[in-house]
PDB file of C-alpha atoms and ligand atoms in Angstrom:
ATOM      1  CA  MET U   1      15.745   6.411  23.564  1.00 84.00           C
ATOM      2  CA  TRP U   2      12.350   3.776  21.950  1.00 92.00           C
ATOM      3  CA  ASP U   3      12.999   0.215  22.523  1.00 96.00           C
ATOM      4  CA  PHE U   4      11.557  -0.015  18.572  1.00 97.00           C
ATOM      5  CA  VAL U   5      11.301  -4.185  18.911  1.00 97.00           C
ATOM      6  CA  ALA U   6       9.206  -3.906  22.115  1.00 97.00           C
ATOM      7  CA  LEU U   7       6.952  -1.046  20.275  1.00 98.00           C
ATOM      8  CA  ARG U   8       7.121  -3.289  16.759  1.00 98.00           C
ATOM      9  CA  ASN U   9       6.436  -6.522  18.409  1.00 98.00           C
ATOM     10  CA  ARG U  10       3.427  -4.739  20.551  1.00 98.00           C
ATOM     11  CA  MET U  11       2.399  -3.647  17.679  1.00 98.00           C
ATOM     12  CA  ILE U  12       1.783  -6.795  15.931  1.00 98.00           C
ATOM     13  CA  LYS U  13       0.197  -8.652  18.655  1.00 98.00           C
ATOM     14  CA  GLU U  14      -2.415  -5.779  19.618  1.00 98.00           C
ATOM     15  CA  GLN U  15      -3.188  -4.029  16.578  1.00 98.00           C
ATOM     16  CA  LEU U  16      -2.543  -7.372  13.802  1.00 98.00           C
ATOM     17  CA  GLU U  17      -3.090 -10.341  15.092  1.00 98.00           C
ATOM     18  CA  GLU U  18      -5.792  -9.859  17.638  1.00 98.00           C
ATOM     19  CA  ARG U  19      -7.486  -7.709  15.158  1.00 98.00           C
ATOM     20  CA  GLY U  20      -8.159 -10.793  13.070  1.00 98.00           C
ATOM     21  CA  ILE U  21      -4.634 -10.739  10.437  1.00 98.00           C
ATOM     22  CA  SER U  22      -3.381 -14.244  10.516  1.00 98.00           C
ATOM     23  CA  ASN U  23      -1.220 -14.727   7.249  1.00 98.00           C
ATOM     24  CA  ARG U  24       2.291 -15.560   8.471  1.00 98.00           C
ATOM     25  CA  ALA U  25       3.771 -14.137   5.079  1.00 98.00           C
ATOM     26  CA  VAL U  26       2.217 -11.047   6.535  1.00 98.00           C
ATOM     27  CA  ILE U  27       2.673 -10.587   9.983  1.00 98.00           C
ATOM     28  CA  GLU U  28       7.103 -11.684   9.252  1.00 98.00           C
ATOM     29  CA  ALA U  29       6.887  -8.990   6.737  1.00 98.00           C
ATOM     30  CA  MET U  30       5.387  -6.201   9.692  1.00 98.00           C
ATOM     31  CA  ARG U  31       7.910  -7.571  11.730  1.00 98.00           C
ATOM     32  CA  THR U  32      10.702  -7.199   9.047  1.00 98.00           C
ATOM     33  CA  VAL U  33      10.041  -3.891   8.017  1.00 98.00           C
ATOM     34  CA  LEU U  34      11.287  -1.483   9.815  1.00 98.00           C
ATOM     35  CA  ARG U  35       8.258   1.766  10.432  1.00 98.00           C
ATOM     36  CA  GLU U  36      10.461   3.905  12.193  1.00 97.00           C
ATOM     37  CA  GLU U  37      12.996   4.130   9.667  1.00 97.00           C
ATOM     38  CA  PHE U  38      10.067   5.907   7.122  1.00 97.00           C
ATOM     39  CA  VAL U  39       8.388   8.370   9.726  1.00 95.00           C
ATOM     40  CA  PRO U  40       9.830  11.702   9.799  1.00 93.00           C
ATOM     41  CA  ALA U  41      12.403  12.559  11.523  1.00 92.00           C
ATOM     42  CA  ASP U  42      10.517  14.392  14.420  1.00 93.00           C
ATOM     43  CA  LEU U  43       7.153  11.487  14.880  1.00 95.00           C
ATOM     44  CA  LEU U  44       9.884   8.874  15.466  1.00 95.00           C
ATOM     45  CA  GLY U  45       8.368   8.031  19.143  1.00 95.00           C
ATOM     46  CA  PHE U  46       5.004   7.875  17.221  1.00 96.00           C
ATOM     47  CA  ALA U  47       6.027   5.399  14.934  1.00 97.00           C
ATOM     48  CA  TYR U  48       3.785   2.227  16.058  1.00 98.00           C
ATOM     49  CA  GLU U  49       1.498   4.315  16.521  1.00 97.00           C
ATOM     50  CA  ASP U  50      -2.351   3.039  15.861  1.00 97.00           C
ATOM     51  CA  GLY U  51      -2.721   5.657  12.830  1.00 96.00           C
ATOM     52  CA  PRO U  52      -1.552   6.835   9.978  1.00 95.00           C
ATOM     53  CA  LEU U  53       1.240   9.815  10.514  1.00 95.00           C
ATOM     54  CA  PRO U  54       1.527  13.039   8.372  1.00 93.00           C
ATOM     55  CA  LEU U  55       3.945  13.346   5.451  1.00 90.00           C
ATOM     56  CA  ASP U  56       5.186  16.427   3.409  1.00 86.00           C
ATOM     57  CA  GLU U  57       2.522  17.904   0.892  1.00 85.00           C
ATOM     58  CA  GLY U  58      -0.359  16.950   3.023  1.00 84.00           C
ATOM     59  CA  GLN U  59       0.028  13.338   2.609  1.00 90.00           C
ATOM     60  CA  SER U  60       0.132  10.147   5.174  1.00 92.00           C
ATOM     61  CA  ILE U  61       1.908   7.165   5.853  1.00 95.00           C
ATOM     62  CA  THR U  62      -0.678   4.674   6.228  1.00 95.00           C
ATOM     63  CA  GLN U  63      -2.028   2.871   9.543  1.00 97.00           C
ATOM     64  CA  PRO U  64       0.029  -0.759  10.569  1.00 98.00           C
ATOM     65  CA  TYR U  65      -2.973  -2.242  10.583  1.00 98.00           C
ATOM     66  CA  MET U  66      -4.081  -0.881   7.182  1.00 98.00           C
ATOM     67  CA  VAL U  67      -1.192  -1.710   5.489  1.00 98.00           C
ATOM     68  CA  ALA U  68      -1.438  -5.546   6.967  1.00 98.00           C
ATOM     69  CA  TYR U  69      -4.992  -5.966   6.458  1.00 98.00           C
ATOM     70  CA  MET U  70      -4.831  -4.381   2.855  1.00 98.00           C
ATOM     71  CA  THR U  71      -1.606  -6.647   1.666  1.00 98.00           C
ATOM     72  CA  GLU U  72      -3.604  -9.727   3.535  1.00 98.00           C
ATOM     73  CA  ALA U  73      -6.637  -9.324   1.367  1.00 98.00           C
ATOM     74  CA  LEU U  74      -4.125  -9.325  -1.844  1.00 98.00           C
ATOM     75  CA  GLU U  75      -3.712 -12.769  -1.527  1.00 98.00           C
ATOM     76  CA  LEU U  76      -0.259 -12.522  -2.122  1.00 98.00           C
ATOM     77  CA  THR U  77       2.129 -15.189  -3.070  1.00 94.00           C
ATOM     78  CA  PRO U  78       5.818 -15.223  -3.496  1.00 90.00           C
ATOM     79  CA  GLY U  79       6.630 -15.184  -7.193  1.00 95.00           C
ATOM     80  CA  ASP U  80       3.870 -12.004  -7.525  1.00 98.00           C
ATOM     81  CA  ARG U  81       4.408  -8.666  -9.181  1.00 98.00           C
ATOM     82  CA  VAL U  82       3.193  -5.796  -7.426  1.00 98.00           C
ATOM     83  CA  LEU U  83       1.925  -2.282  -8.337  1.00 98.00           C
ATOM     84  CA  GLU U  84       1.415   0.269  -5.859  1.00 98.00           C
ATOM     85  CA  ILE U  85      -0.409   3.372  -6.404  1.00 98.00           C
ATOM     86  CA  GLY U  86       0.430   6.142  -4.111  1.00 97.00           C
ATOM     87  CA  THR U  87       4.265   5.383  -2.583  1.00 98.00           C
ATOM     88  CA  GLY U  88       4.215   7.902  -0.192  1.00 97.00           C
ATOM     89  CA  SER U  89       6.782   7.263   2.322  1.00 97.00           C
ATOM     90  CA  GLY U  90       7.591   4.076   0.664  1.00 98.00           C
ATOM     91  CA  TYR U  91       6.783   1.964   3.784  1.00 98.00           C
ATOM     92  CA  GLY U  92       4.117   0.352   2.199  1.00 98.00           C
ATOM     93  CA  ALA U  93       6.361  -1.114  -1.103  1.00 98.00           C
ATOM     94  CA  ALA U  94       8.515  -2.522   1.427  1.00 98.00           C
ATOM     95  CA  VAL U  95       6.524  -4.352   3.353  1.00 98.00           C
ATOM     96  CA  LEU U  96       4.950  -5.799  -0.207  1.00 98.00           C
ATOM     97  CA  SER U  97       8.752  -6.257  -1.262  1.00 98.00           C
ATOM     98  CA  ARG U  98       9.112  -8.510   1.625  1.00 98.00           C
ATOM     99  CA  ILE U  99       6.401 -11.054   0.179  1.00 98.00           C
ATOM    100  CA  ALA U 100       6.893 -10.032  -3.688  1.00 98.00           C
ATOM    101  CA  THR U 101       9.141 -10.736  -6.574  1.00 98.00           C
ATOM    102  CA  ALA U 102       8.582  -7.395  -7.579  1.00 98.00           C
ATOM    103  CA  VAL U 103       6.934  -4.187  -6.960  1.00 98.00           C
ATOM    104  CA  PHE U 104       6.246  -1.216  -8.762  1.00 98.00           C
ATOM    105  CA  THR U 105       5.270   2.026  -6.909  1.00 98.00           C
ATOM    106  CA  ILE U 106       3.981   5.153  -8.348  1.00 98.00           C
ATOM    107  CA  GLU U 107       3.022   8.576  -6.963  1.00 98.00           C
ATOM    108  CA  ARG U 108       2.099  12.101  -8.357  1.00 97.00           C
ATOM    109  CA  VAL U 109       4.034  14.232  -6.378  1.00 96.00           C
ATOM    110  CA  ALA U 110       7.907  13.892  -6.854  1.00 97.00           C
ATOM    111  CA  VAL U 111       9.479  15.323  -3.723  1.00 96.00           C
ATOM    112  CA  LEU U 112       8.019  12.386  -1.853  1.00 96.00           C
ATOM    113  CA  ALA U 113       8.562   9.846  -4.772  1.00 98.00           C
ATOM    114  CA  GLY U 114      12.242  10.782  -4.900  1.00 97.00           C
ATOM    115  CA  THR U 115      12.610  10.423  -0.871  1.00 97.00           C
ATOM    116  CA  ALA U 116      11.251   7.097  -1.004  1.00 98.00           C
ATOM    117  CA  ARG U 117      13.227   5.940  -3.870  1.00 98.00           C
ATOM    118  CA  GLU U 118      16.599   7.011  -2.146  1.00 98.00           C
ATOM    119  CA  LEU U 119      15.949   5.789   1.303  1.00 98.00           C
ATOM    120  CA  LEU U 120      14.514   2.384  -0.534  1.00 98.00           C
ATOM    121  CA  ARG U 121      17.235   2.184  -1.661  1.00 98.00           C
ATOM    122  CA  ASP U 122      20.113   2.852   0.975  1.00 98.00           C
ATOM    123  CA  LEU U 123      17.952   0.326   2.898  1.00 98.00           C
ATOM    124  CA  GLY U 124      18.684  -2.551   0.786  1.00 98.00           C
ATOM    125  CA  TYR U 125      14.608  -2.768  -0.693  1.00 98.00           C
ATOM    126  CA  THR U 126      16.242  -3.762  -4.250  1.00 98.00           C
ATOM    127  CA  ASN U 127      13.038  -5.341  -5.593  1.00 98.00           C
ATOM    128  CA  VAL U 128      11.076  -2.219  -5.564  1.00 98.00           C
ATOM    129  CA  ARG U 129      10.965   0.574  -8.497  1.00 98.00           C
ATOM    130  CA  VAL U 130       9.462   4.109  -8.075  1.00 98.00           C
ATOM    131  CA  HIS U 131       8.344   5.820 -10.357  1.00 98.00           C
ATOM    132  CA  VAL U 132       6.996   9.448 -10.848  1.00 98.00           C
ATOM    133  CA  GLY U 133       3.699   9.889 -12.354  1.00 98.00           C
ATOM    134  CA  ASP U 134      -0.031   9.252 -12.183  1.00 98.00           C
ATOM    135  CA  GLY U 135      -0.994   6.228 -11.195  1.00 98.00           C
ATOM    136  CA  SER U 136      -4.684   6.425 -12.038  1.00 98.00           C
ATOM    137  CA  LEU U 137      -3.180   5.308 -15.505  1.00 98.00           C
ATOM    138  CA  GLY U 138      -1.506   2.563 -13.709  1.00 98.00           C
ATOM    139  CA  TRP U 139       2.345   1.372 -15.122  1.00 98.00           C
ATOM    140  CA  PRO U 140       2.017  -0.175 -18.368  1.00 97.00           C
ATOM    141  CA  GLU U 141       5.378  -1.432 -19.287  1.00 97.00           C
ATOM    142  CA  HIS U 142       5.463  -3.504 -16.457  1.00 97.00           C
ATOM    143  CA  ALA U 143       1.956  -4.987 -16.691  1.00 98.00           C
ATOM    144  CA  PRO U 144       0.073  -7.609 -16.204  1.00 98.00           C
ATOM    145  CA  TYR U 145       0.201  -7.190 -12.472  1.00 98.00           C
ATOM    146  CA  ASP U 146      -0.789 -10.428 -10.398  1.00 98.00           C
ATOM    147  CA  ALA U 147      -1.529  -7.504  -7.375  1.00 98.00           C
ATOM    148  CA  ILE U 148      -2.442  -3.882  -7.271  1.00 98.00           C
ATOM    149  CA  MET U 149      -2.353  -2.039  -4.180  1.00 98.00           C
ATOM    150  CA  VAL U 150      -4.169   1.421  -4.344  1.00 98.00           C
ATOM    151  CA  THR U 151      -3.579   3.628  -1.517  1.00 97.00           C
ATOM    152  CA  ALA U 152      -5.400   6.885  -2.587  1.00 96.00           C
ATOM    153  CA  CYS U 153      -9.327   6.864  -2.871  1.00 95.00           C
ATOM    154  CA  ALA U 154     -10.779   6.648  -6.597  1.00 96.00           C
ATOM    155  CA  PRO U 155     -14.278   7.683  -7.421  1.00 95.00           C
ATOM    156  CA  LYS U 156     -14.489   4.709  -9.585  1.00 96.00           C
ATOM    157  CA  ILE U 157     -12.054   1.720 -10.259  1.00 97.00           C
ATOM    158  CA  PRO U 158      -9.701   3.057 -12.558  1.00 98.00           C
ATOM    159  CA  LYS U 159      -9.975   1.275 -16.305  1.00 98.00           C
ATOM    160  CA  PRO U 160      -6.187   1.464 -16.934  1.00 98.00           C
ATOM    161  CA  LEU U 161      -6.013   0.079 -13.826  1.00 98.00           C
ATOM    162  CA  MET U 162      -8.579  -3.341 -14.492  1.00 98.00           C
ATOM    163  CA  GLU U 163      -6.666  -3.937 -17.837  1.00 98.00           C
ATOM    164  CA  GLN U 164      -3.263  -3.941 -16.157  1.00 98.00           C
ATOM    165  CA  LEU U 165      -4.248  -6.912 -13.970  1.00 98.00           C
ATOM    166  CA  SER U 166      -3.381 -10.495 -14.704  1.00 98.00           C
ATOM    167  CA  VAL U 167      -5.665 -13.106 -15.625  1.00 98.00           C
ATOM    168  CA  GLY U 168      -6.493 -14.569 -11.503  1.00 98.00           C
ATOM    169  CA  GLY U 169      -4.776 -11.238 -10.525  1.00 98.00           C
ATOM    170  CA  ARG U 170      -6.555  -8.558  -7.425  1.00 98.00           C
ATOM    171  CA  MET U 171      -6.696  -5.244  -6.808  1.00 98.00           C
ATOM    172  CA  ILE U 172      -7.552  -3.763  -3.633  1.00 98.00           C
ATOM    173  CA  ILE U 173      -8.681  -0.164  -3.852  1.00 98.00           C
ATOM    174  CA  PRO U 174     -10.441   2.522  -1.500  1.00 97.00           C
ATOM    175  CA  VAL U 175     -13.268   3.977  -3.605  1.00 97.00           C
ATOM    176  CA  GLY U 176     -15.795   6.732  -3.193  1.00 94.00           C
ATOM    177  CA  PRO U 177     -18.040   8.961  -4.583  1.00 80.00           C
ATOM    178  CA  HIS U 178     -17.078  11.574  -1.636  1.00 76.00           C
ATOM    179  CA  PRO U 179     -13.919  11.645  -0.999  1.00 69.00           C
ATOM    180  CA  TYR U 180     -14.630  10.978   2.712  1.00 75.00           C
ATOM    181  CA  THR U 181     -17.279   7.846   1.975  1.00 86.00           C
ATOM    182  CA  GLN U 182     -14.871   5.308   1.340  1.00 95.00           C
ATOM    183  CA  THR U 183     -15.138   1.493   0.577  1.00 97.00           C
ATOM    184  CA  LEU U 184     -12.132  -0.693   0.363  1.00 98.00           C
ATOM    185  CA  VAL U 185     -13.028  -3.111  -2.468  1.00 98.00           C
ATOM    186  CA  ARG U 186     -11.502  -6.256  -3.509  1.00 98.00           C
ATOM    187  CA  VAL U 187     -11.558  -6.592  -7.775  1.00 98.00           C
ATOM    188  CA  ARG U 188     -10.532  -9.935  -9.196  1.00 98.00           C
ATOM    189  CA  ARG U 189      -9.500 -10.815 -12.610  1.00 98.00           C
ATOM    190  CA  LEU U 190     -10.903 -13.684 -12.827  1.00 98.00           C
ATOM    191  CA  LYS U 191     -11.232 -13.885 -16.912  1.00 98.00           C
ATOM    192  CA  GLU U 192      -9.616 -11.736 -19.949  1.00 97.00           C
ATOM    193  CA  ASN U 193     -13.408 -10.202 -19.773  1.00 96.00           C
ATOM    194  CA  LYS U 194     -14.867 -11.061 -16.276  1.00 98.00           C
ATOM    195  CA  TYR U 195     -13.834  -9.498 -12.954  1.00 98.00           C
ATOM    196  CA  SER U 196     -15.727  -9.825  -9.626  1.00 98.00           C
ATOM    197  CA  GLN U 197     -15.771  -7.149  -7.356  1.00 98.00           C
ATOM    198  CA  GLU U 198     -16.261  -7.414  -3.401  1.00 98.00           C
ATOM    199  CA  ASN U 199     -16.777  -4.936  -0.366  1.00 98.00           C
ATOM    200  CA  LEU U 200     -14.890  -4.949   2.578  1.00 98.00           C
ATOM    201  CA  LYS U 201     -14.913  -1.884   4.739  1.00 95.00           C
ATOM    202  CA  GLY U 202     -15.016   1.526   4.890  1.00 95.00           C
ATOM    203  CA  VAL U 203     -11.576   3.391   5.319  1.00 95.00           C
ATOM    204  CA  MET U 204     -10.417   6.974   5.037  1.00 92.00           C
ATOM    205  CA  PHE U 205      -7.505   7.862   2.463  1.00 93.00           C
ATOM    206  CA  VAL U 206      -6.534  10.963   0.804  1.00 92.00           C
ATOM    207  CA  PRO U 207      -7.673  11.128  -2.526  1.00 93.00           C
ATOM    208  CA  LEU U 208      -6.004   9.378  -6.011  1.00 96.00           C
ATOM    209  CA  VAL U 209      -5.887  12.651  -7.699  1.00 96.00           C
ATOM    210  CA  GLY U 210      -5.554  11.806 -11.745  1.00 97.00           C
ATOM    211  CA  ALA U 211      -6.791  11.089 -14.958  1.00 98.00           C
ATOM    212  CA  ALA U 212      -9.217   8.468 -13.791  1.00 97.00           C
ATOM    213  CA  GLY U 213      -8.761   9.859 -10.177  1.00 96.00           C
ATOM    214  CA  TRP U 214     -10.410  12.804  -8.944  1.00 94.00           C
ATOM    215  CA  PRO U 215      -9.748  16.567 -10.206  1.00 94.00           C
ATOM    216  CA  ALA U 216      -6.075  18.402  -8.629  1.00 89.00           C
TER     217      ALA U 216
HETATM  218  N1  SAH Z 301       1.842   3.730   0.368  1.00 50.73           N
HETATM  219  C1  SAH Z 301       2.023   5.171   1.511  1.00 50.73           C
HETATM  220  C2  SAH Z 301       0.605   5.817   1.716  1.00 50.73           C
HETATM  221  C3  SAH Z 301       0.855   6.914   1.056  1.00 50.73           C
HETATM  222  S1  SAH Z 301      -0.750   8.152   1.366  1.00 50.73           S
HETATM  223  C4  SAH Z 301       2.650   5.056   3.020  1.00 50.73           C
HETATM  224  O1  SAH Z 301       2.804   3.745   2.886  1.00 50.73           O
HETATM  225  O2  SAH Z 301       3.626   5.419   2.751  1.00 50.73           O
HETATM  226  C5  SAH Z 301      -1.453   7.768  -0.812  1.00 50.73           C
HETATM  227  C6  SAH Z 301       0.004   8.859  -1.587  1.00 50.73           C
HETATM  228  O3  SAH Z 301      -1.078   8.420  -2.870  1.00 50.73           O
HETATM  229  C7  SAH Z 301      -0.132   9.993  -1.746  1.00 50.73           C
HETATM  230  O4  SAH Z 301       1.818  10.597  -1.034  1.00 50.73           O
HETATM  231  C8  SAH Z 301      -0.515  10.762  -2.816  1.00 50.73           C
HETATM  232  O5  SAH Z 301       0.611  11.874  -2.820  1.00 50.73           O
HETATM  233  C9  SAH Z 301      -0.451   9.391  -3.917  1.00 50.73           C
HETATM  234  N2  SAH Z 301      -1.256   9.500  -5.060  1.00 50.73           N
HETATM  235  C10 SAH Z 301      -2.644  10.390  -5.055  1.00 50.73           C
HETATM  236  N3  SAH Z 301      -3.044  10.533  -6.382  1.00 50.73           N
HETATM  237  C11 SAH Z 301      -1.973   9.863  -7.063  1.00 50.73           C
HETATM  238  C12 SAH Z 301      -1.685   9.559  -8.201  1.00 50.73           C
HETATM  239  N4  SAH Z 301      -2.818   9.520  -9.064  1.00 50.73           N
HETATM  240  N5  SAH Z 301      -0.526   8.298  -8.722  1.00 50.73           N
HETATM  241  C13 SAH Z 301       0.137   7.995  -8.026  1.00 50.73           C
HETATM  242  N6  SAH Z 301       0.101   8.664  -6.535  1.00 50.73           N
HETATM  243  C14 SAH Z 301      -1.180   9.210  -6.089  1.00 50.73           C
END
């Protein structure tokens, strides 16, 4: 069968370290979470390929490099509480959960959320909570969050997510006027009423569908 340890180590070296991912906690999280546990059974051999992989419902599992890049850009510290929008397979939430104290993740497609919730529970990711709903509105019950990772592209930065960031908090979100021309943006809440915004790089994500996202 596949030598996943070797494939994972090679992914870490060639796709992450050689492209500039240097945060040790991020590298360790990428080494600890077994991506093969999150990919569809018929795609196991592609678990460490350098790209996204298809999931049911026309969705996808984010590319390993992009998960690492976005996680590093969130500047997490161990006590952080993180909100993820777009659970998908649960892989991204699992990576975040190895660094943060608690991960709250929202998925609009109920079957994906259900599968990810069971999988994360069975694998022992006890600090991740999965919720079905419209993540463009955030998850106000558990706000504020030290970090928010959005893994689907929004037409503009959803206001509810800005409001659910703690002061000092960071958000990473793909934004595009069109779903196919997207920029990964980092937002920081500097003070109660002061935010900064940086463009990090061009990216390609599925659309964020919701009240503060794209229409269905
Ligand atoms: N982080 C995931 C990537 C999933 S792709 C992983 O590692 O596997 C993005 C996901 O966002 C898709 O599953 C899609 O259904 C979901 N999504 C799109 N709009 C959403 C919304 N408004 N709220 C929650 N999830 C949404």
